Coordinates of C-alpha atoms in Angstrom, one line a residue:
M3 CA -11.8 30.2 48.0
M4 CA -13.3 26.8 47.2
K5 CA -16.0 28.5 45.1
K6 CA -13.3 30.5 43.2
R7 CA -11.3 27.3 42.4
K8 CA -14.5 25.5 41.3
F9 CA -15.4 28.4 39.0
L10 CA -12.0 28.5 37.5
K11 CA -12.0 24.8 36.9
T12 CA -15.4 25.0 35.2
L13 CA -14.2 28.0 33.1
L14 CA -11.1 26.1 32.0
V15 CA -13.1 22.9 31.1
G16 CA -15.5 25.1 29.2
L17 CA -12.7 26.7 27.2
I18 CA -11.2 23.3 26.3
V19 CA -14.6 21.9 25.2
G20 CA -15.3 25.0 23.2
I21 CA -12.0 24.7 21.3
M22 CA -12.6 21.0 20.7
L23 CA -16.1 21.6 19.4
S24 CA -14.9 24.4 17.1
G25 CA -12.4 22.0 15.6
I26 CA -15.0 19.3 15.1
Q27 CA -17.4 21.8 13.5
K28 CA -14.7 23.0 11.1
A29 CA -13.7 19.4 10.2
S30 CA -17.3 18.5 9.6
A31 CA -17.9 21.5 7.4
A32 CA -14.8 20.6 5.3
T33 CA -16.1 17.0 5.0
D34 CA -19.6 18.2 4.0
N35 CA -18.0 20.4 1.3
D36 CA -16.0 17.5 0.0
D37 CA -19.1 15.5 -0.5
V38 CA -20.8 18.1 -2.7
I39 CA -20.9 17.3 -6.4
D40 CA -19.9 20.3 -8.5
E41 CA -22.5 20.3 -11.4
K42 CA -20.8 23.2 -13.1
R43 CA -17.2 21.9 -13.5
G44 CA -17.9 18.2 -13.1
M45 CA -16.5 15.7 -10.6
P46 CA -12.8 15.6 -9.6
V47 CA -10.6 13.3 -11.7
V48 CA -8.4 10.7 -10.1
V49 CA -5.5 9.4 -12.2
F50 CA -3.7 6.2 -11.4
G51 CA -0.3 5.2 -12.8
E52 CA -0.9 2.0 -14.8
T53 CA 1.9 0.1 -13.0
L54 CA 0.0 0.1 -9.7
S55 CA -1.6 -3.1 -8.5
E56 CA -5.3 -3.1 -7.5
A57 CA -4.3 -3.1 -3.8
Q58 CA -2.1 0.0 -4.4
K59 CA -4.9 1.8 -6.2
D60 CA -7.1 1.2 -3.2
E61 CA -4.4 2.7 -1.0
V62 CA -4.2 5.7 -3.3
R63 CA -8.0 6.2 -3.1
K64 CA -7.7 6.4 0.6
L65 CA -4.7 8.8 0.4
L66 CA -6.6 11.1 -1.9
G67 CA -9.8 11.0 0.2
V68 CA -11.9 9.2 -2.3
K69 CA -14.8 7.9 -0.2
E70 CA -17.3 7.1 -3.0
A71 CA -16.2 5.9 -6.5
N72 CA -19.3 7.5 -8.1
K73 CA -18.3 11.0 -7.0
V74 CA -15.0 11.0 -8.9
E75 CA -13.9 10.1 -12.4
E76 CA -11.1 7.5 -12.5
V77 CA -8.5 7.5 -15.3
I78 CA -5.5 5.3 -15.9
V79 CA -2.3 7.0 -17.2
T80 CA -0.1 4.8 -19.3
A81 CA 3.4 4.8 -20.6
Q82 CA 1.9 5.3 -24.0
D83 CA 0.3 8.5 -22.7
L84 CA 3.8 9.5 -21.6
H85 CA 5.0 9.0 -25.1
R86 CA 2.0 10.6 -26.8
L87 CA 1.8 13.7 -24.6
I88 CA 5.5 14.6 -24.0
G89 CA 7.5 12.2 -26.2
G90 CA 8.6 10.1 -23.2
N91 CA 9.8 6.5 -23.0
P92 CA 6.8 4.2 -23.9
N93 CA 8.2 1.5 -21.6
S94 CA 8.4 3.6 -18.5
G95 CA 6.8 2.5 -15.2
M96 CA 3.9 4.7 -14.1
Y97 CA 3.4 4.9 -10.3
S98 CA 2.6 8.4 -9.0
S99 CA -1.0 9.3 -9.1
A100 CA -3.1 12.5 -8.6
K101 CA -6.5 14.1 -8.2
I102 CA -7.4 17.3 -9.9
T103 CA -10.5 19.4 -9.1
L104 CA -11.1 22.3 -11.5
K105 CA -12.1 25.6 -10.0
D106 CA -13.4 29.0 -11.2
K107 CA -11.1 31.6 -12.7
G108 CA -9.3 33.5 -10.0
H109 CA -9.1 30.5 -7.6
G110 CA -5.5 29.9 -8.6
L111 CA -3.5 26.7 -8.7
V112 CA -3.1 24.8 -5.4
V113 CA -0.9 21.8 -5.3
T114 CA -0.4 19.4 -2.4
R115 CA 1.8 16.4 -2.1
V116 CA -0.4 14.1 0.1
T117 CA 2.6 11.8 0.5
P118 CA 5.7 14.1 0.5
D119 CA 8.0 11.3 1.8
Y120 CA 7.0 9.2 -1.1
I121 CA 7.3 11.9 -3.8
T122 CA 11.0 12.3 -3.5
E123 CA 12.0 14.8 -6.1
V124 CA 9.1 16.9 -7.4
T125 CA 7.8 19.5 -5.0
E126 CA 4.5 21.4 -4.9
E127 CA 6.1 24.4 -6.4
M128 CA 7.7 22.4 -9.2
Y129 CA 4.4 20.9 -10.1
A130 CA 2.7 24.3 -10.0
N131 CA 5.4 25.9 -12.3
A132 CA 5.2 23.1 -14.8
L133 CA 1.4 23.0 -14.9
L134 CA 1.2 26.8 -15.4
T135 CA 3.7 26.4 -18.3
A136 CA 1.5 23.7 -19.8
G137 CA -1.5 25.9 -19.5
I138 CA -3.3 24.4 -16.5
E139 CA -4.6 26.9 -13.9
N140 CA -7.4 27.4 -11.4
A141 CA -7.4 23.9 -9.9
D142 CA -6.8 22.0 -6.7
V143 CA -4.2 19.3 -7.3
E144 CA -3.2 16.5 -5.0
V145 CA -0.4 14.1 -5.7
A146 CA 0.2 10.7 -4.0
S147 CA 2.1 7.5 -4.3
P148 CA 1.9 4.2 -2.2
L149 CA 5.7 3.7 -2.7
K150 CA 8.7 6.0 -3.1
V151 CA 8.9 7.5 -6.6
T152 CA 10.4 10.7 -8.1
G153 CA 6.9 12.0 -9.0
H154 CA 7.4 12.8 -12.7
S155 CA 4.6 10.5 -14.1
A156 CA 2.0 12.4 -12.1
L157 CA 2.5 15.4 -14.3
V158 CA 1.5 13.4 -17.4
G159 CA -1.5 12.0 -15.4
L160 CA -2.7 15.5 -14.7
Y161 CA -2.4 16.4 -18.4
K162 CA -4.6 13.3 -19.2
A163 CA -7.1 14.3 -16.5
Y164 CA -7.3 17.8 -17.9
E165 CA -8.0 16.3 -21.3
S166 CA -10.8 14.1 -19.9
R167 CA -12.5 17.3 -18.7
G168 CA -12.5 18.7 -22.2
G169 CA -9.5 20.9 -21.8
E170 CA -7.1 21.4 -24.7
L171 CA -3.3 21.6 -24.1
D172 CA -0.7 22.4 -26.6
Q173 CA 1.8 19.6 -27.3
G174 CA 4.7 22.0 -27.4
R175 CA 3.8 23.5 -24.0
M176 CA 3.4 20.1 -22.4
E177 CA 6.8 19.0 -23.7
V178 CA 8.6 22.2 -22.5
A179 CA 6.8 21.9 -19.1
N180 CA 8.2 18.4 -18.7
E181 CA 11.7 19.7 -19.6
E182 CA 11.2 22.4 -17.0
L183 CA 10.3 19.8 -14.4
D184 CA 13.4 17.7 -15.3
L185 CA 15.7 20.7 -15.1
A186 CA 14.2 21.9 -11.8
T187 CA 14.8 18.5 -10.1
D188 CA 18.3 18.3 -11.6
L189 CA 19.2 21.8 -10.4
A190 CA 17.7 21.1 -6.9
E191 CA 20.4 18.4 -6.5
K192 CA 23.2 20.8 -7.1
E193 CA 25.4 21.9 -4.3
G194 CA 24.3 25.2 -2.8
L195 CA 20.7 25.0 -4.2
D196 CA 17.5 23.6 -2.8
D197 CA 14.1 22.9 -4.4
K198 CA 12.5 26.1 -3.0
K199 CA 15.4 28.3 -4.4
V200 CA 15.1 26.6 -7.8
S201 CA 11.3 27.0 -7.9
E202 CA 11.6 30.7 -6.9
L203 CA 14.2 31.2 -9.7
L204 CA 11.9 29.7 -12.3
T205 CA 9.0 31.7 -11.1
E206 CA 10.9 35.0 -11.0
I207 CA 12.2 34.4 -14.6
K208 CA 8.6 33.8 -15.8
K209 CA 7.4 37.0 -14.1
A210 CA 10.3 39.0 -15.7
I211 CA 9.3 37.5 -19.1
A212 CA 5.7 38.5 -18.5
E213 CA 6.8 42.1 -17.7
Q214 CA 9.6 42.5 -20.4
N215 CA 8.1 40.5 -23.3
P216 CA 11.5 39.4 -24.8
V217 CA 11.6 39.1 -28.6
T218 CA 15.0 37.6 -29.1
R219 CA 17.2 34.9 -27.6
E220 CA 19.6 37.6 -26.3
D221 CA 16.7 39.2 -24.4
V222 CA 15.9 35.9 -22.8
E223 CA 19.6 35.4 -21.9
Q224 CA 19.7 38.8 -20.3
I225 CA 16.6 38.1 -18.2
V226 CA 18.1 34.8 -17.0
E227 CA 21.4 36.5 -16.1
E228 CA 19.6 39.3 -14.2
Q229 CA 17.6 36.8 -12.1
L230 CA 20.6 34.7 -11.3
N231 CA 22.5 37.7 -10.2
K232 CA 19.5 39.1 -8.3
M233 CA 19.1 35.8 -6.3
N234 CA 22.9 35.3 -6.0
I235 CA 22.7 31.9 -7.6
Q236 CA 25.9 30.4 -9.1
L237 CA 25.4 27.9 -11.9
S238 CA 27.9 26.1 -14.1
P239 CA 28.1 27.4 -17.7
E240 CA 26.4 24.2 -18.8
D241 CA 23.5 24.5 -16.4
R242 CA 23.2 28.2 -17.2
Q243 CA 22.9 27.3 -20.9
L244 CA 20.2 24.7 -20.1
L245 CA 18.2 27.4 -18.3
I246 CA 18.5 29.8 -21.2
D247 CA 17.6 27.1 -23.7
L248 CA 14.5 26.2 -21.7
F249 CA 13.2 29.7 -21.6
E250 CA 14.1 30.4 -25.2
K251 CA 11.8 27.4 -26.1
M252 CA 9.1 29.0 -24.0
R253 CA 9.5 32.3 -25.8
S254 CA 9.4 30.6 -29.2
L255 CA 6.1 29.0 -28.2
N256 CA 4.7 32.4 -27.4
I257 CA 3.7 31.4 -23.9
D258 CA 2.0 34.4 -22.4
F259 CA 2.9 34.4 -18.7
G260 CA 1.0 37.7 -18.3
N261 CA -2.2 35.6 -18.2
V262 CA -1.0 33.8 -15.0
K263 CA 1.0 36.7 -13.5
Q264 CA -1.1 36.8 -10.4
Q265 CA -0.7 33.1 -9.9
L266 CA 3.1 33.5 -10.3
E267 CA 3.0 36.3 -7.7
D268 CA 1.1 34.0 -5.3
L269 CA 3.6 31.2 -5.9
T270 CA 6.5 33.5 -5.1
N271 CA 4.9 34.7 -1.9
D272 CA 4.2 31.1 -0.8
L273 CA 7.8 30.1 -1.5
R274 CA 9.1 33.0 0.5
D275 CA 6.7 32.3 3.4
K276 CA 7.9 28.7 3.5
M277 CA 11.6 29.8 3.5
E278 CA 11.0 32.3 6.2
K279 CA 9.3 29.7 8.3
V280 CA 12.2 27.3 7.9
V281 CA 14.7 30.0 8.7
G282 CA 12.8 31.2 11.7
D283 CA 11.5 27.8 12.8
E284 CA 13.7 27.5 15.9
G285 CA 12.8 31.0 17.2
F286 CA 9.1 30.4 16.5
W287 CA 8.9 27.2 18.4
D288 CA 10.8 28.7 21.3
S289 CA 8.3 31.5 21.5
V290 CA 5.3 29.0 21.3
S291 CA 6.9 27.0 24.1
N292 CA 7.4 30.0 26.3
F293 CA 3.8 31.2 25.7
F294 CA 2.3 27.9 26.8
K295 CA 4.7 27.7 29.8
K296 CA 3.6 31.1 30.9
L297 CA -0.1 30.2 30.4
I298 CA 0.3 26.9 32.4
D299 CA 2.1 28.8 35.2
S300 CA -0.7 31.4 35.3
I301 CA -3.4 28.8 35.5
A302 CA -1.4 26.9 38.2
N303 CA -1.1 30.1 40.3
L304 CA -4.9 30.6 40.1
F305 CA -5.4 27.3 42.0
K306 CA -2.9 28.1 44.7

């Protein structure tokens, strides 16, 4: 009996050590990959809001995982850039910062708020939607701030970072993408709506535009109405008109969402997965708790 207990203890310790080593190996592999310089697409670009102090920039570097300054390109985004790129207020404070790493075609657009508690209004999906509208795709994007901000200035920073890598963005598309971001954050504050629902609505409208290729304002209005009804979203006449105006501007700019249809599909799936996790969160954690309780009871019985 003593031999059996000793064997079981050894087996249990071995399993725990194996799991720990596996986690360490994965973390090490991820770290090694982060240290590799991409000679094809160039180094990641880190953009700092110009209003940040030097100490705050250092904090942002840590948040964005910048270990060696010579392995990233650092760019400052100014209020003048805000005015130049999207016609914003040239006296605005610029705080939110970001890192963009360009990827091969087919990678998709992956956005992460490294400091979600400090980026208070703009979500990952809102950034992704706006960036796709502006014409930025196939990149890993991380957004961070050392203090609480809405997160709007990071979008302009990403435009400037994209420019620094030789990318060309259309002025009209950048401006309408910024309008989209503003409308998304405004709608997310309305009663009965949340940020995920708003992001899904914008994504579904773009997918419908890609499929139906509207040629008139009336066509755009019909698409918006269809998606609102489909998702059972009630908007005021004023907000409904703002939504129609926004997508009519996109239509007039001839933005081809067919080019990013797969990324829009992925964005929709990610949103739905997140909503399902939130809805089923309590049941999920109850099942996890029960699983480990049964596991612990089973192990305890082996030692009896």
